[in-house]
């Protein structure tokens, strides 16, 4: 089973006592729950063998982790579709970014909406250029209309279609790389 942690750590946290801000609330994690959450903070992690199902379940019910049973490329994509990625305020680690990482950061910073993983896959897979009339809050409707059509507007259709996209794995890896470099925060 794999998982990824969601939320932002408060500055006064330690490895033994982690305060996570998520969804307008603050959650204090200690012991094994803190360790589990920290392991998934900067990328996908395996659920440790000594982790009780109740600990993962508790973190999941609080909204602090997302899980998938398999450790496959499709499962990683599905895991990320349950998350929102937000550019971090700090510059993060690593100067060198791939072209895909640069595209993702540009879209996330300038789209005017919070783009989902499936939407990012769509934009990059379909080679949609981030032109001015699709950027910013004032143009978000144009961007939404570019992504969603009669064939993709219903529940999870876009996610299912993008599961088979050519660039899916490249985008998943780029998102995870940006999280590891502290360029993106997972919410």
mmCIF file of C-alpha atoms in Angstrom:
data_model
loop_
_atom_site.group_PDB
_atom_site.id
_atom_site.type_symbol
_atom_site.label_atom_id
_atom_site.label_comp_id
_atom_site.label_asym_id
_atom_site.label_seq_id
_atom_site.Cartn_x
_atom_site.Cartn_y
_atom_site.Cartn_z
ATOM 1 C CA UNK A 1 0.000 0.000 0.000
ATOM 2 C CA UNK A 2 1.260 3.476 -0.884
ATOM 3 C CA UNK A 3 0.331 6.884 0.441
ATOM 4 C CA UNK A 4 1.152 10.576 0.274
ATOM 5 C CA UNK A 5 0.757 13.092 3.087
ATOM 6 C CA UNK A 6 -1.268 16.278 2.748
ATOM 7 C CA UNK A 7 -1.035 19.542 4.669
ATOM 8 C CA UNK A 8 1.504 22.073 5.885
ATOM 9 C CA UNK A 9 3.714 21.608 8.948
ATOM 10 C CA UNK A 10 3.744 24.415 11.507
ATOM 11 C CA UNK A 11 7.180 25.779 12.320
ATOM 12 C CA UNK A 12 7.118 24.743 15.976
ATOM 13 C CA UNK A 13 6.866 21.030 15.079
ATOM 14 C CA UNK A 14 9.412 18.369 15.970
ATOM 15 C CA UNK A 15 9.821 14.810 14.679
ATOM 16 C CA UNK A 16 8.013 13.508 17.754
ATOM 17 C CA UNK A 17 5.201 16.091 17.727
ATOM 18 C CA UNK A 18 4.065 17.366 14.334
ATOM 19 C CA UNK A 19 1.368 20.017 13.962
ATOM 20 C CA UNK A 20 -0.194 19.850 10.507
ATOM 21 C CA UNK A 21 -2.444 22.560 9.088
ATOM 22 C CA UNK A 22 -5.008 21.245 6.644
ATOM 23 C CA UNK A 23 -8.497 22.270 5.617
ATOM 24 C CA UNK A 24 -8.655 25.154 8.070
ATOM 25 C CA UNK A 25 -7.773 22.954 11.040
ATOM 26 C CA UNK A 26 -4.677 22.034 12.995
ATOM 27 C CA UNK A 27 -3.887 18.422 13.779
ATOM 28 C CA UNK A 28 -1.259 17.346 16.309
ATOM 29 C CA UNK A 29 0.396 14.048 15.421
ATOM 30 C CA UNK A 30 2.646 12.121 17.762
ATOM 31 C CA UNK A 31 4.435 8.794 17.809
ATOM 32 C CA UNK A 32 3.963 6.453 14.888
ATOM 33 C CA UNK A 33 1.333 8.686 13.232
ATOM 34 C CA UNK A 34 3.823 11.576 13.149
ATOM 35 C CA UNK A 35 6.521 9.326 11.697
ATOM 36 C CA UNK A 36 4.154 7.915 9.062
ATOM 37 C CA UNK A 37 2.951 11.386 8.038
ATOM 38 C CA UNK A 38 6.515 12.731 7.808
ATOM 39 C CA UNK A 39 7.619 9.824 5.580
ATOM 40 C CA UNK A 40 4.957 10.747 3.014
ATOM 41 C CA UNK A 41 5.476 14.496 3.248
ATOM 42 C CA UNK A 42 7.772 14.910 0.224
ATOM 43 C CA UNK A 43 6.538 12.101 -1.976
ATOM 44 C CA UNK A 44 4.856 8.749 -2.205
ATOM 45 C CA UNK A 45 5.791 6.340 0.574
ATOM 46 C CA UNK A 46 5.131 2.705 1.356
ATOM 47 C CA UNK A 47 3.012 2.097 4.411
ATOM 48 C CA UNK A 48 5.424 0.576 6.940
ATOM 49 C CA UNK A 49 4.840 -3.040 7.946
ATOM 50 C CA UNK A 50 4.644 -2.055 11.626
ATOM 51 C CA UNK A 51 1.971 0.591 10.953
ATOM 52 C CA UNK A 52 -1.399 -0.378 12.289
ATOM 53 C CA UNK A 53 -4.343 -0.110 9.888
ATOM 54 C CA UNK A 54 -5.984 2.079 12.509
ATOM 55 C CA UNK A 55 -3.155 4.637 12.287
ATOM 56 C CA UNK A 56 -3.384 4.938 8.495
ATOM 57 C CA UNK A 57 -7.175 4.945 8.733
ATOM 58 C CA UNK A 58 -7.096 7.705 11.342
ATOM 59 C CA UNK A 59 -4.756 9.850 9.209
ATOM 60 C CA UNK A 60 -6.994 9.206 6.186
ATOM 61 C CA UNK A 61 -10.202 10.141 8.046
ATOM 62 C CA UNK A 62 -8.546 13.413 9.116
ATOM 63 C CA UNK A 63 -7.716 14.055 5.448
ATOM 64 C CA UNK A 64 -3.966 14.042 6.099
ATOM 65 C CA UNK A 65 -3.071 11.153 3.771
ATOM 66 C CA UNK A 66 -4.358 9.617 0.575
ATOM 67 C CA UNK A 67 -3.782 5.920 -0.067
ATOM 68 C CA UNK A 68 -3.796 3.346 -2.839
ATOM 69 C CA UNK A 69 -3.481 -0.413 -2.436
ATOM 70 C CA UNK A 70 -1.131 -1.083 -5.346
ATOM 71 C CA UNK A 71 2.277 0.368 -6.109
ATOM 72 C CA UNK A 72 1.897 0.779 -9.871
ATOM 73 C CA UNK A 73 2.137 3.716 -12.250
ATOM 74 C CA UNK A 74 -1.658 3.846 -12.547
ATOM 75 C CA UNK A 75 -2.056 3.742 -8.743
ATOM 76 C CA UNK A 76 0.389 6.635 -8.365
ATOM 77 C CA UNK A 77 -1.626 8.661 -10.884
ATOM 78 C CA UNK A 78 -4.870 7.816 -9.059
ATOM 79 C CA UNK A 79 -3.268 8.796 -5.758
ATOM 80 C CA UNK A 80 -2.286 12.212 -7.125
ATOM 81 C CA UNK A 81 -5.760 12.818 -8.575
ATOM 82 C CA UNK A 82 -6.990 12.928 -4.972
ATOM 83 C CA UNK A 83 -4.595 15.779 -4.138
ATOM 84 C CA UNK A 84 -4.341 19.479 -4.874
ATOM 85 C CA UNK A 85 -0.911 20.904 -5.648
ATOM 86 C CA UNK A 86 -0.105 24.472 -4.700
ATOM 87 C CA UNK A 87 3.150 26.278 -5.459
ATOM 88 C CA UNK A 88 5.080 26.857 -2.256
ATOM 89 C CA UNK A 89 6.036 30.315 -1.110
ATOM 90 C CA UNK A 90 9.703 29.469 -0.668
ATOM 91 C CA UNK A 91 12.032 28.772 -3.553
ATOM 92 C CA UNK A 92 12.567 25.154 -2.525
ATOM 93 C CA UNK A 93 15.493 22.936 -3.406
ATOM 94 C CA UNK A 94 17.072 22.330 -6.768
ATOM 95 C CA UNK A 95 17.727 24.772 -9.531
ATOM 96 C CA UNK A 96 17.480 22.302 -12.378
ATOM 97 C CA UNK A 97 13.979 21.471 -13.510
ATOM 98 C CA UNK A 98 12.808 19.522 -16.529
ATOM 99 C CA UNK A 99 10.717 21.193 -19.199
ATOM 100 C CA UNK A 100 7.666 19.364 -17.843
ATOM 101 C CA UNK A 101 8.356 20.673 -14.327
ATOM 102 C CA UNK A 102 8.610 24.202 -15.703
ATOM 103 C CA UNK A 103 5.304 23.794 -17.573
ATOM 104 C CA UNK A 104 3.556 22.463 -14.473
ATOM 105 C CA UNK A 105 4.849 25.286 -12.277
ATOM 106 C CA UNK A 106 3.828 27.876 -14.850
ATOM 107 C CA UNK A 107 0.304 26.470 -15.165
ATOM 108 C CA UNK A 108 -0.136 26.169 -11.390
ATOM 109 C CA UNK A 109 1.094 29.711 -10.753
ATOM 110 C CA UNK A 110 -0.806 31.422 -13.554
ATOM 111 C CA UNK A 111 -3.967 29.463 -14.393
ATOM 112 C CA UNK A 112 -6.317 31.416 -12.130
ATOM 113 C CA UNK A 113 -7.774 28.151 -10.773
ATOM 114 C CA UNK A 114 -6.419 25.194 -8.814
ATOM 115 C CA UNK A 115 -5.660 22.692 -11.544
ATOM 116 C CA UNK A 116 -6.068 18.999 -10.790
ATOM 117 C CA UNK A 117 -3.610 16.303 -11.796
ATOM 118 C CA UNK A 118 -5.931 15.167 -14.597
ATOM 119 C CA UNK A 119 -6.246 18.740 -15.876
ATOM 120 C CA UNK A 120 -2.458 19.137 -15.893
ATOM 121 C CA UNK A 121 -2.096 15.862 -17.774
ATOM 122 C CA UNK A 122 -4.692 17.070 -20.292
ATOM 123 C CA UNK A 123 -2.991 20.419 -20.848
ATOM 124 C CA UNK A 124 0.484 18.985 -21.301
ATOM 125 C CA UNK A 125 -0.570 15.845 -23.171
ATOM 126 C CA UNK A 126 -2.637 17.919 -25.622
ATOM 127 C CA UNK A 127 0.162 20.507 -25.901
ATOM 128 C CA UNK A 128 -2.118 23.349 -24.845
ATOM 129 C CA UNK A 129 -0.008 26.488 -24.722
ATOM 130 C CA UNK A 130 -0.496 28.832 -21.763
ATOM 131 C CA UNK A 131 -1.590 31.826 -23.801
ATOM 132 C CA UNK A 132 -2.687 35.042 -22.130
ATOM 133 C CA UNK A 133 -6.410 34.574 -22.787
ATOM 134 C CA UNK A 134 -6.398 31.362 -20.676
ATOM 135 C CA UNK A 135 -4.372 32.696 -17.739
ATOM 136 C CA UNK A 136 -5.413 34.543 -14.619
ATOM 137 C CA UNK A 137 -8.640 34.670 -12.669
ATOM 138 C CA UNK A 138 -10.361 36.747 -15.348
ATOM 139 C CA UNK A 139 -9.741 34.026 -17.965
ATOM 140 C CA UNK A 140 -10.392 30.900 -15.928
ATOM 141 C CA UNK A 141 -13.688 30.214 -17.700
ATOM 142 C CA UNK A 142 -11.869 30.069 -21.046
ATOM 143 C CA UNK A 143 -9.387 27.599 -19.564
ATOM 144 C CA UNK A 144 -12.158 25.448 -18.117
ATOM 145 C CA UNK A 145 -13.965 25.430 -21.471
ATOM 146 C CA UNK A 146 -10.711 24.400 -23.197
ATOM 147 C CA UNK A 147 -10.319 21.404 -20.874
ATOM 148 C CA UNK A 148 -13.918 20.296 -20.414
ATOM 149 C CA UNK A 149 -16.209 19.325 -23.241
ATOM 150 C CA UNK A 150 -19.490 17.417 -23.396
ATOM 151 C CA UNK A 151 -17.397 14.256 -23.408
ATOM 152 C CA UNK A 152 -15.336 15.101 -20.317
ATOM 153 C CA UNK A 153 -17.598 17.182 -18.089
ATOM 154 C CA UNK A 154 -19.321 14.354 -16.221
ATOM 155 C CA UNK A 155 -17.867 12.888 -13.032
ATOM 156 C CA UNK A 156 -14.378 11.403 -13.363
ATOM 157 C CA UNK A 157 -14.462 11.104 -17.161
ATOM 158 C CA UNK A 158 -11.415 13.355 -17.572
ATOM 159 C CA UNK A 159 -9.539 11.471 -14.828
ATOM 160 C CA UNK A 160 -10.313 8.155 -16.527
ATOM 161 C CA UNK A 161 -9.308 9.438 -19.973
ATOM 162 C CA UNK A 162 -6.050 10.925 -18.703
ATOM 163 C CA UNK A 163 -5.220 7.640 -16.984
ATOM 164 C CA UNK A 164 -4.398 6.390 -20.486
ATOM 165 C CA UNK A 165 -2.569 9.546 -21.661
ATOM 166 C CA UNK A 166 0.888 9.224 -23.166
ATOM 167 C CA UNK A 167 2.441 11.805 -20.817
ATOM 168 C CA UNK A 168 0.693 10.596 -17.639
ATOM 169 C CA UNK A 169 3.776 9.035 -16.031
ATOM 170 C CA UNK A 170 6.023 11.931 -17.006
ATOM 171 C CA UNK A 171 3.631 14.398 -15.372
ATOM 172 C CA UNK A 172 3.207 12.243 -12.262
ATOM 173 C CA UNK A 173 6.997 12.029 -11.921
ATOM 174 C CA UNK A 174 7.381 15.772 -12.475
ATOM 175 C CA UNK A 175 4.753 16.555 -9.817
ATOM 176 C CA UNK A 176 6.487 14.249 -7.350
ATOM 177 C CA UNK A 177 9.862 15.781 -8.191
ATOM 178 C CA UNK A 178 8.491 19.276 -7.521
ATOM 179 C CA UNK A 179 7.074 18.082 -4.184
ATOM 180 C CA UNK A 180 10.437 16.524 -3.263
ATOM 181 C CA UNK A 181 12.191 19.797 -4.180
ATOM 182 C CA UNK A 182 9.723 21.700 -1.991
ATOM 183 C CA UNK A 183 8.395 23.657 -4.975
ATOM 184 C CA UNK A 184 4.869 22.307 -4.444
ATOM 185 C CA UNK A 185 2.775 21.655 -1.366
ATOM 186 C CA UNK A 186 0.285 18.779 -1.340
ATOM 187 C CA UNK A 187 -3.192 19.622 -0.086
#
